[in-house]
């Protein structure tokens, strides 16, 4: 059987999408391709974004390949599953374009993981995969769908949902390899600011993961249905994948781990390699000697969620942070002595005084640490915050969350072109999809 794995050429016009808009390596498809081939099938990744393919271009490649299965993701790379664009317009357009040449149509991504029936209806696919997708895709070719967990399929008006979202074992996934052409085209260095973001790059960038999931349960974090439980890849596999990228000329890697935890063994191995990298983590988990080692290992970018400047605010967000604000501040300032760019993120939780926030940001900036202005949160379906507001996500969850966000947080004095739109204006109507 042949699988075409499509990453759309994303466009976020009218979206509240908060993630990065540059192309990144589609890690979920890298693993999927490897496991599909291991199961004796064939797979090709058609990355519309990295290759800058329009709908005709994607359709032509699918038609030429003549797959039995065509898979379309609803978020640009695993890196952004927790902050995916709420709307399904772009995957809808791709599925519509390949519908008569793609064979069995499959959707993967955060939308189907959280609201499988809604994604099934909106996308017009034959099956939706819920949760982490790489282990399940080969099974679609080999097993009766009734026996496969974590999929949604069947009658259009009343599809069957087999269990809840799937979590891959992950620890046994192989080291990924990417075509030279892809790596060469990957100019983007994700979340890197120690060099001019718009200037020339010393070499290509890349993304990979050393771990997946996170043991914490912050109220705003949409990871309940994928990438939830913490799992760590074996070091030899991580290094094999990294060394392949380095051999291809990659100069900077972003580790997409939800929470890059202190790991002396990994950091010591990175010290020996001429690679720079960026991470997202919690600064309260790093002691000073490990931060020093992190810098020596090549880390040039830390993004750390502080979220609120009061213990009450952090508690309200279920941050489960044991440090005081003063200790967090000192730790961030210490980190900046060893890592070129350190960012502390704040959330508009309604608990922090504006003057206190400004004074704190100014103090950090004087030490070279960047702290963003507090940002309002989108209550993602699949986050505890969504459940607190409305209970478990139903088929209208994405519409409800976006309407809420637009009502409470978007300044409609903005000029029309910049105004985010509700889903009913952004997405194609479900009946148009079949
Ligand atoms: S620390 Fe909190 S925000 Fe970060 S990944 Fe874990 S649960 Fe999500």
Coordinates of N, CA, C and O in Angstrom, one line a residue, residues 261-421:
X261 N 13.9 19.0 29.8 CA 14.4 18.8 31.2 C 15.9 18.7 31.3 O 16.5 18.3 30.4
X262 N 16.4 19.1 32.5 CA 17.9 18.9 32.7 C 18.3 17.5 32.5 O 17.7 16.6 33.0
X263 N 19.3 17.3 31.6 CA 19.7 15.9 31.3 C 21.2 16.0 31.0 O 21.7 16.3 29.9
X264 N 22.0 15.7 32.1 CA 23.5 15.9 32.0 C 24.1 15.1 30.9 O 25.0 15.5 30.2
X265 N 23.6 13.9 30.7 CA 24.2 13.0 29.7 C 24.0 13.5 28.3 O 25.0 13.6 27.5
X266 N 22.8 14.0 28.0 CA 22.6 14.6 26.7 C 23.4 15.9 26.5 O 24.1 16.1 25.5
X267 N 23.4 16.7 27.6 CA 24.1 18.0 27.4 C 25.6 17.8 27.3 O 26.3 18.5 26.5
X268 N 26.2 16.8 28.0 CA 27.6 16.5 27.8 C 27.9 16.1 26.4 O 28.9 16.4 25.8
X269 N 27.0 15.3 25.8 CA 27.2 14.9 24.4 C 27.1 16.0 23.4 O 27.8 16.1 22.4
X270 N 26.3 17.0 23.8 CA 26.1 18.2 22.9 C 27.3 19.1 23.0 O 27.7 19.7 22.0
X271 N 28.0 19.1 24.2 CA 29.2 19.9 24.4 C 30.2 19.5 23.3 O 30.9 20.4 22.7
X272 N 30.3 18.2 23.0 CA 31.3 17.7 22.1 C 30.9 18.0 20.6 O 31.7 17.7 19.7
X273 N 29.7 18.5 20.3 CA 29.3 18.8 19.0 C 29.2 20.2 18.7 O 28.8 21.0 19.5
X274 N 29.5 20.6 17.5 CA 29.4 22.0 17.1 C 28.0 22.4 16.6 O 27.8 22.5 15.4
X275 N 27.1 22.4 17.5 CA 25.7 22.6 17.2 C 25.1 23.6 18.2 O 25.4 23.6 19.4
X276 N 24.3 24.6 17.7 CA 23.6 25.5 18.6 C 22.2 25.0 18.6 O 21.7 24.4 17.7
X277 N 21.5 25.3 19.7 CA 20.1 24.8 19.8 C 19.3 25.7 20.7 O 19.8 26.6 21.5
X278 N 18.0 25.6 20.6 CA 17.0 26.3 21.4 C 16.0 25.3 22.1 O 15.8 24.2 21.6
X279 N 15.5 25.8 23.2 CA 14.6 24.9 24.0 C 13.5 25.7 24.6 O 13.6 26.9 24.8
X280 N 12.4 25.0 24.9 CA 11.4 25.6 25.8 C 11.4 24.7 27.1 O 11.5 23.5 27.1
X281 N 11.3 25.4 28.2 CA 11.4 24.7 29.5 C 10.8 25.5 30.6 O 10.2 26.5 30.4
X282 N 11.0 25.0 31.8 CA 10.6 25.7 33.0 C 11.9 26.0 33.8 O 12.6 25.1 34.1
X283 N 12.1 27.3 34.0 CA 13.3 27.7 34.6 C 13.4 27.2 36.1 O 14.5 27.0 36.6
X284 N 12.3 26.9 36.7 CA 12.3 26.5 38.1 C 12.9 25.1 38.2 O 13.2 24.6 39.4
X285 N 13.1 24.4 37.1 CA 13.6 23.0 37.2 C 15.1 23.0 37.0 O 15.7 21.9 37.0
X286 N 15.7 24.1 36.7 CA 17.2 24.2 36.4 C 18.0 24.8 37.5 O 17.7 25.9 37.9
X287 N 18.9 24.0 38.0 CA 19.9 24.6 39.0 C 21.0 25.3 38.3 O 21.2 25.0 37.1
X288 N 21.7 26.1 39.0 CA 22.7 26.9 38.3 C 23.8 26.1 37.6 O 24.1 26.4 36.4
X289 N 24.4 25.1 38.2 CA 25.4 24.3 37.4 C 24.9 23.7 36.1 O 25.6 23.6 35.1
X290 N 23.6 23.3 36.1 CA 23.0 22.7 34.9 C 22.8 23.8 33.9 O 22.9 23.6 32.7
X291 N 22.4 25.0 34.3 CA 22.3 26.1 33.4 C 23.6 26.5 32.7 O 23.7 26.8 31.5
X292 N 24.6 26.4 33.5 CA 26.0 26.7 33.0 C 26.3 25.6 31.9 O 26.8 25.9 30.8
X293 N 26.0 24.3 32.2 CA 26.2 23.3 31.3 C 25.4 23.4 30.0 O 25.8 23.2 28.9
X294 N 24.2 23.9 30.2 CA 23.3 24.1 29.1 C 23.9 25.1 28.1 O 23.9 24.9 26.9
X295 N 24.4 26.2 28.6 CA 25.1 27.2 27.8 C 26.3 26.6 27.1 O 26.5 26.8 25.9
X296 N 27.1 25.8 27.8 CA 28.3 25.3 27.3 C 28.0 24.2 26.2 O 28.7 24.1 25.2
X297 N 26.8 23.6 26.3 CA 26.4 22.6 25.3 C 26.0 23.2 24.0 O 25.8 22.5 23.0
X298 N 25.7 24.5 24.0 CA 25.4 25.2 22.7 C 24.0 25.9 22.7 O 23.6 26.4 21.7
X299 N 23.3 25.8 23.9 CA 22.0 26.5 23.9 C 22.1 28.0 23.7 O 22.9 28.6 24.4
X300 N 21.4 28.5 22.8 CA 21.4 30.0 22.5 C 20.0 30.5 22.7 O 19.8 31.7 22.5
X301 N 19.0 29.7 23.0 CA 17.7 30.3 23.2 C 16.9 29.4 24.2 O 16.7 28.2 24.0
X302 N 16.4 30.1 25.2 CA 15.5 29.5 26.2 C 14.2 30.3 26.2 O 14.2 31.5 26.3
X303 N 13.1 29.5 26.1 CA 11.8 30.1 26.3 C 11.2 29.5 27.6 O 11.1 28.3 27.6
X304 N 10.9 30.3 28.6 CA 10.5 29.7 29.9 C 9.2 30.4 30.3 O 9.1 31.6 30.4
X305 N 8.2 29.6 30.6 CA 6.9 30.1 31.0 C 7.0 30.5 32.5 O 7.1 29.6 33.4
X306 N 6.9 31.7 32.8 CA 6.7 32.2 34.2 C 5.2 32.4 34.5 O 4.7 32.1 35.6
X307 N 4.5 32.9 33.5 CA 3.1 33.0 33.4 C 2.5 34.1 34.3 O 1.8 35.0 33.8
X308 N 2.8 34.1 35.6 CA 2.3 35.2 36.5 C 3.4 35.6 37.5 O 4.2 34.8 37.9
X309 N 3.3 36.8 38.0 CA 4.3 37.3 38.9 C 3.9 37.1 40.4 O 4.6 37.5 41.3
X310 N 2.7 36.5 40.6 CA 2.3 36.2 42.0 C 2.1 34.7 42.2 O 1.7 34.0 41.3
X311 N 2.4 34.2 43.4 CA 2.2 32.8 43.6 C 0.7 32.5 43.4 O 0.4 31.4 42.9
X312 N -0.2 33.4 43.8 CA -1.6 33.1 43.6 C -2.0 33.0 42.1 O -2.7 32.1 41.7
X313 N -1.3 33.9 41.3 CA -1.6 33.8 39.8 C -1.1 32.5 39.3 O -1.7 31.9 38.5
X314 N 0.1 32.1 39.7 CA 0.7 30.8 39.2 C -0.2 29.7 39.6 O -0.4 28.7 38.9
X315 N -0.6 29.8 40.9 CA -1.5 28.7 41.4 C -2.8 28.6 40.6 O -3.3 27.5 40.3
X316 N -3.4 29.8 40.3 CA -4.6 29.8 39.5 C -4.4 29.1 38.2 O -5.4 28.6 37.6
X317 N -3.2 29.2 37.6 CA -2.9 28.5 36.3 C -2.4 27.1 36.5 O -2.0 26.5 35.6
X318 N -2.5 26.6 37.8 CA -2.0 25.2 38.1 C -0.6 25.0 37.7 O -0.2 24.0 37.2
X319 N 0.2 26.1 37.9 CA 1.6 26.0 37.4 C 2.4 25.0 38.2 O 3.5 24.5 37.8
X320 N 2.0 24.8 39.5 CA 2.7 23.9 40.4 C 4.2 24.3 40.5 O 5.1 23.4 40.4
X321 N 4.4 25.6 40.7 CA 5.8 26.1 40.8 C 6.2 26.3 42.3 O 5.5 26.9 43.0
X322 N 7.4 25.7 42.6 CA 7.7 25.8 44.0 C 8.6 27.0 44.3 O 9.0 27.3 45.5
X323 N 9.0 27.8 43.3 CA 9.9 28.9 43.5 C 9.1 30.2 43.8 O 8.0 30.3 43.2
X324 N 9.7 31.1 44.5 CA 9.1 32.5 44.6 C 9.4 33.3 43.3 O 10.3 32.9 42.5
X325 N 8.7 34.4 43.1 CA 9.0 35.2 42.0 C 10.4 35.7 42.0 O 11.1 35.8 40.9
X326 N 10.9 36.0 43.2 CA 12.3 36.5 43.3 C 13.3 35.4 42.9 O 14.3 35.7 42.1
X327 N 13.0 34.2 43.3 CA 13.9 33.1 42.9 C 13.9 32.8 41.4 O 14.9 32.6 40.7
X328 N 12.7 32.9 40.8 CA 12.5 32.7 39.4 C 13.3 33.8 38.6 O 14.0 33.6 37.6
X329 N 13.2 35.1 39.1 CA 13.9 36.2 38.5 C 15.4 36.0 38.5 O 16.1 36.1 37.5
X330 N 15.9 35.6 39.7 CA 17.4 35.4 39.8 C 17.8 34.3 38.9 O 18.9 34.4 38.2
X331 N 17.0 33.2 38.8 CA 17.4 32.1 37.9 C 17.4 32.5 36.4 O 18.3 32.1 35.7
X332 N 16.4 33.3 36.0 CA 16.4 33.8 34.6 C 17.7 34.7 34.4 O 18.3 34.5 33.3
X333 N 18.0 35.5 35.3 CA 19.1 36.4 35.1 C 20.4 35.6 35.1 O 21.3 35.8 34.3
X334 N 20.5 34.5 35.9 CA 21.7 33.7 35.9 C 21.7 33.0 34.5 O 22.8 32.9 33.9
X335 N 20.6 32.5 34.1 CA 20.6 31.8 32.8 C 21.1 32.6 31.7 O 21.9 32.2 30.8
X336 N 20.8 33.9 31.7 CA 21.2 34.8 30.6 C 22.7 35.0 30.6 O 23.3 35.3 29.5
X337 N 23.4 34.7 31.7 CA 24.9 34.8 31.7 C 25.5 33.7 30.8 O 26.6 33.8 30.4
X338 N 24.7 32.7 30.6 CA 25.3 31.5 29.9 C 24.6 31.2 28.6 O 25.1 30.4 27.8
X339 N 23.4 31.7 28.4 CA 22.6 31.5 27.2 C 22.3 32.8 26.5 O 21.8 33.7 27.2
X340 N 22.6 32.9 25.2 CA 22.5 34.2 24.5 C 21.1 34.9 24.6 O 21.0 36.1 24.7
X341 N 20.1 34.1 24.5 CA 18.7 34.7 24.5 C 17.9 33.9 25.5 O 17.7 32.7 25.4
X342 N 17.3 34.7 26.5 CA 16.4 34.1 27.5 C 15.1 34.8 27.5 O 15.1 36.1 27.6
X343 N 14.0 34.1 27.3 CA 12.7 34.8 27.3 C 11.8 34.2 28.4 O 11.7 33.0 28.5
X344 N 11.2 35.1 29.1 CA 10.2 34.7 30.1 C 8.8 35.1 29.6 O 8.6 36.2 29.2
X345 N 7.9 34.1 29.6 CA 6.6 34.3 29.1 C 5.6 34.6 30.2 O 5.6 34.0 31.3
X346 N 4.8 35.6 30.0 CA 3.7 36.0 30.9 C 2.3 35.8 30.3 O 2.2 36.0 29.0
X347 N 1.4 35.5 31.1 CA 0.0 35.3 30.6 C -0.9 36.3 31.3 O -0.7 36.6 32.4
X348 N -1.9 36.7 30.5 CA -2.9 37.7 31.1 C -3.9 36.9 31.9 O -4.9 36.4 31.3
X349 N -3.6 36.7 33.2 CA -4.4 35.9 34.0 C -5.4 36.7 34.9 O -6.2 36.2 35.6
X350 N -5.2 38.0 34.8 CA -6.1 38.9 35.5 C -5.7 39.0 37.0 O -6.4 39.6 37.8
X351 N -4.5 38.5 37.4 CA -4.1 38.6 38.8 C -2.9 39.5 39.0 O -2.6 39.9 40.1
X352 N -2.3 39.9 37.9 CA -1.1 40.7 38.1 C -1.3 42.2 37.8 O -2.0 42.6 36.8
X353 N -0.8 43.0 38.7 CA -1.0 44.5 38.5 C -0.1 45.0 37.4 O 1.1 44.5 37.2
X354 N -0.6 45.9 36.5 CA 0.1 46.3 35.4 C 1.4 47.0 35.7 O 2.4 46.7 35.0
X355 N 1.4 47.8 36.8 CA 2.7 48.5 37.2 C 3.7 47.5 37.6 O 4.9 47.6 37.3
X356 N 3.3 46.4 38.4 CA 4.2 45.4 38.8 C 4.8 44.7 37.6 O 6.0 44.4 37.5
X357 N 4.0 44.4 36.6 CA 4.5 43.7 35.4 C 5.5 44.5 34.7 O 6.6 44.1 34.3
X358 N 5.2 45.8 34.5 CA 6.1 46.7 33.8 C 7.4 46.8 34.5 O 8.5 46.8 33.9
X359 N 7.4 47.0 35.8 CA 8.6 47.1 36.6 C 9.5 45.8 36.5 O 10.7 45.9 36.3
X360 N 8.8 44.7 36.5 CA 9.5 43.4 36.4 C 10.1 43.2 35.0 O 11.3 42.8 34.9
X361 N 9.3 43.6 34.0 CA 9.9 43.4 32.7 C 11.1 44.3 32.5 O 12.1 44.0 31.9
X362 N 11.0 45.6 33.1 CA 12.1 46.5 32.9 C 13.4 46.0 33.7 O 14.5 46.0 33.1
X363 N 13.1 45.4 34.8 CA 14.3 44.9 35.6 C 14.9 43.7 34.8 O 16.2 43.7 34.7
X364 N 14.1 42.8 34.3 CA 14.7 41.7 33.5 C 15.5 42.2 32.3 O 16.6 41.8 32.0
X365 N 14.9 43.2 31.6 CA 15.5 43.7 30.4 C 16.9 44.4 30.7 O 17.8 44.3 29.9
X366 N 17.0 45.0 31.9 CA 18.3 45.6 32.3 C 19.4 44.5 32.4 O 20.5 44.8 32.3
X367 N 18.9 43.2 32.6 CA 19.9 42.1 32.7 C 19.9 41.3 31.4 O 20.4 40.2 31.3
X368 N 19.2 41.9 30.4 CA 19.3 41.2 29.1 C 18.2 40.1 28.9 O 18.3 39.4 27.9
X369 N 17.3 39.9 29.8 CA 16.3 38.9 29.7 C 15.0 39.5 29.1 O 14.6 40.6 29.6
X370 N 14.5 38.9 28.1 CA 13.3 39.4 27.5 C 12.1 38.8 28.1 O 12.0 37.6 28.3
X371 N 11.1 39.7 28.5 CA 9.8 39.2 29.0 C 8.7 39.8 28.2 O 8.7 41.0 28.1
X372 N 7.9 39.0 27.7 CA 6.8 39.5 26.8 C 5.7 40.2 27.7 O 5.6 39.9 28.9
X373 N 5.0 41.1 27.0 CA 3.8 41.6 27.7 C 2.8 40.4 27.9 O 2.7 39.5 27.1
X374 N 2.0 40.4 29.0 CA 1.1 39.3 29.2 C 0.2 39.1 28.1 O -0.4 40.1 27.6
X375 N 0.0 37.9 27.6 CA -0.8 37.6 26.4 C -2.1 36.9 26.9 O -2.1 36.1 27.8
X376 N -3.2 37.3 26.3 CA -4.5 36.6 26.6 C -4.5 35.2 26.1 O -3.8 35.0 25.0
X377 N -5.1 34.3 26.7 CA -5.1 32.9 26.3 C -6.3 32.5 25.6 O -7.4 32.9 25.9
X378 N -6.0 31.7 24.5 CA -7.1 31.1 23.8 C -7.5 29.8 24.5 O -6.6 29.0 24.8
X379 N -8.7 29.6 24.9 CA -9.1 28.4 25.7 C -9.2 27.2 24.8 O -10.3 26.8 24.4
X380 N -8.0 26.7 24.5 CA -8.0 25.6 23.5 C -8.8 24.4 24.0 O -8.7 23.9 25.1
X381 N -9.7 23.9 23.1 CA -10.3 22.5 23.4 C -9.2 21.5 23.6 O -8.2 21.5 22.8
X382 N -9.2 20.8 24.7 CA -8.1 19.9 25.0 C -7.3 20.5 26.2 O -6.3 19.8 26.6
X383 N -7.6 21.7 26.6 CA -6.9 22.2 27.8 C -7.8 22.2 29.0 O -9.1 22.2 28.9
X384 N -7.2 22.1 30.2 CA -8.1 22.2 31.4 C -8.9 23.5 31.5 O -10.1 23.5 31.9
X385 N -8.4 24.6 30.9 CA -9.1 25.8 30.9 C -10.5 25.7 30.2 O -11.5 26.2 30.6
X386 N -10.4 25.0 29.0 CA -11.6 24.8 28.3 C -12.6 24.0 29.1 O -13.8 24.4 29.2
X387 N -12.1 23.0 29.7 CA -13.1 22.1 30.5 C -13.7 22.9 31.7 O -14.9 22.7 32.0
X388 N -12.9 23.8 32.3 CA -13.4 24.6 33.4 C -14.5 25.5 32.9 O -15.5 25.8 33.7
X389 N -14.4 26.0 31.7 CA -15.4 26.9 31.2 C -16.7 26.2 30.7 O -17.8 26.6 31.0
X390 N -16.5 25.1 30.0 CA -17.6 24.5 29.3 C -17.7 23.0 29.4 O -18.6 22.4 28.7
X391 N -16.9 22.3 30.2 CA -17.0 20.9 30.2 C -16.2 20.2 29.1 O -15.4 20.9 28.4
X392 N -16.4 18.9 28.9 CA -15.7 18.3 27.8 C -16.0 18.8 26.4 O -17.1 19.2 26.2
X393 N -15.0 18.9 25.5 CA -15.2 19.5 24.2 C -16.3 18.7 23.4 O -16.2 17.5 23.4
X394 N -17.2 19.4 22.8 CA -18.2 18.7 22.0 C -18.0 19.2 20.5 O -16.9 19.8 20.2
X395 N -18.9 18.9 19.6 CA -18.7 19.2 18.2 C -18.6 20.7 17.9 O -18.2 21.1 16.8
X396 N -19.0 21.5 18.8 CA -18.9 23.0 18.6 C -17.8 23.6 19.4 O -17.7 24.8 19.6
X397 N -16.9 22.8 19.9 CA -15.9 23.3 20.9 C -15.0 24.4 20.2 O -14.7 25.4 20.9
X398 N -14.5 24.2 19.0 CA -13.6 25.2 18.4 C -14.3 26.5 18.1 O -13.8 27.6 18.3
X399 N -15.6 26.4 17.7 CA -16.4 27.6 17.4 C -16.6 28.4 18.7 O -16.4 29.6 18.8
X400 N -16.9 27.6 19.8 CA -17.2 28.2 21.1 C -16.0 28.9 21.6 O -16.0 30.1 22.1
X401 N -14.9 28.3 21.6 CA -13.6 28.8 22.1 C -13.2 30.1 21.3 O -12.8 31.1 21.9
X402 N -13.3 30.0 20.0 CA -12.9 31.2 19.2 C -13.9 32.3 19.4 O -13.5 33.5 19.5
X403 N -15.2 32.1 19.4 CA -16.1 33.2 19.7 C -15.8 33.8 21.0 O -15.9 35.1 21.2
X404 N -15.5 33.0 22.1 CA -15.2 33.5 23.4 C -14.0 34.4 23.3 O -13.9 35.5 23.8
X405 N -13.0 33.9 22.6 CA -11.7 34.7 22.5 C -11.9 36.0 21.8 O -11.5 37.1 22.2
X406 N -12.7 35.9 20.7 CA -12.9 37.2 19.9 C -13.7 38.2 20.7 O -13.5 39.4 20.7
X407 N -14.7 37.7 21.5 CA -15.5 38.6 22.3 C -14.7 39.2 23.4 O -14.9 40.4 23.7
X408 N -13.8 38.5 24.0 CA -13.2 39.0 25.2 C -11.8 39.6 25.0 O -11.4 40.4 25.8
X409 N -11.2 39.3 23.9 CA -9.7 39.7 23.8 C -9.4 40.4 22.5 O -8.3 41.0 22.5
X410 N -10.2 40.4 21.5 CA -9.8 41.1 20.3 C -10.4 42.5 20.2 O -11.6 42.7 20.4
X411 N -9.5 43.4 19.9 CA -9.9 44.8 19.8 C -10.4 45.0 18.4 O -9.7 45.1 17.4
X412 N -11.7 45.2 18.3 CA -12.3 45.3 17.0 C -12.2 46.7 16.4 O -12.8 47.1 15.4
X413 N -11.4 47.6 17.1 CA -11.1 48.9 16.4 C -10.0 48.7 15.4 O -9.7 49.6 14.6
X414 N -9.4 47.5 15.4 CA -8.4 47.2 14.3 C -9.0 47.4 13.0 O -10.2 47.2 12.8
X415 N -8.1 47.7 12.0 CA -8.7 47.8 10.6 C -9.1 46.4 10.2 O -8.6 45.4 10.6
X416 N -10.1 46.4 9.3 CA -10.8 45.2 8.9 C -9.8 44.1 8.4 O -10.0 42.9 8.8
X417 N -8.8 44.4 7.7 CA -7.8 43.4 7.1 C -7.2 42.6 8.2 O -6.7 41.5 8.0
X418 N -7.0 43.2 9.4 CA -6.2 42.5 10.4 C -7.2 41.8 11.4 O -6.7 41.2 12.4
X419 N -8.5 41.9 11.2 CA -9.4 41.4 12.1 C -9.5 39.9 12.0 O -9.8 39.3 10.9
X420 N -9.3 39.1 13.1 CA -9.5 37.7 13.0 C -11.0 37.4 12.8 O -11.9 38.1 13.3
X421 N -11.3 36.3 12.2 CA -12.7 35.9 11.8 C -13.1 34.7 12.6 O -12.3 33.9 13.0

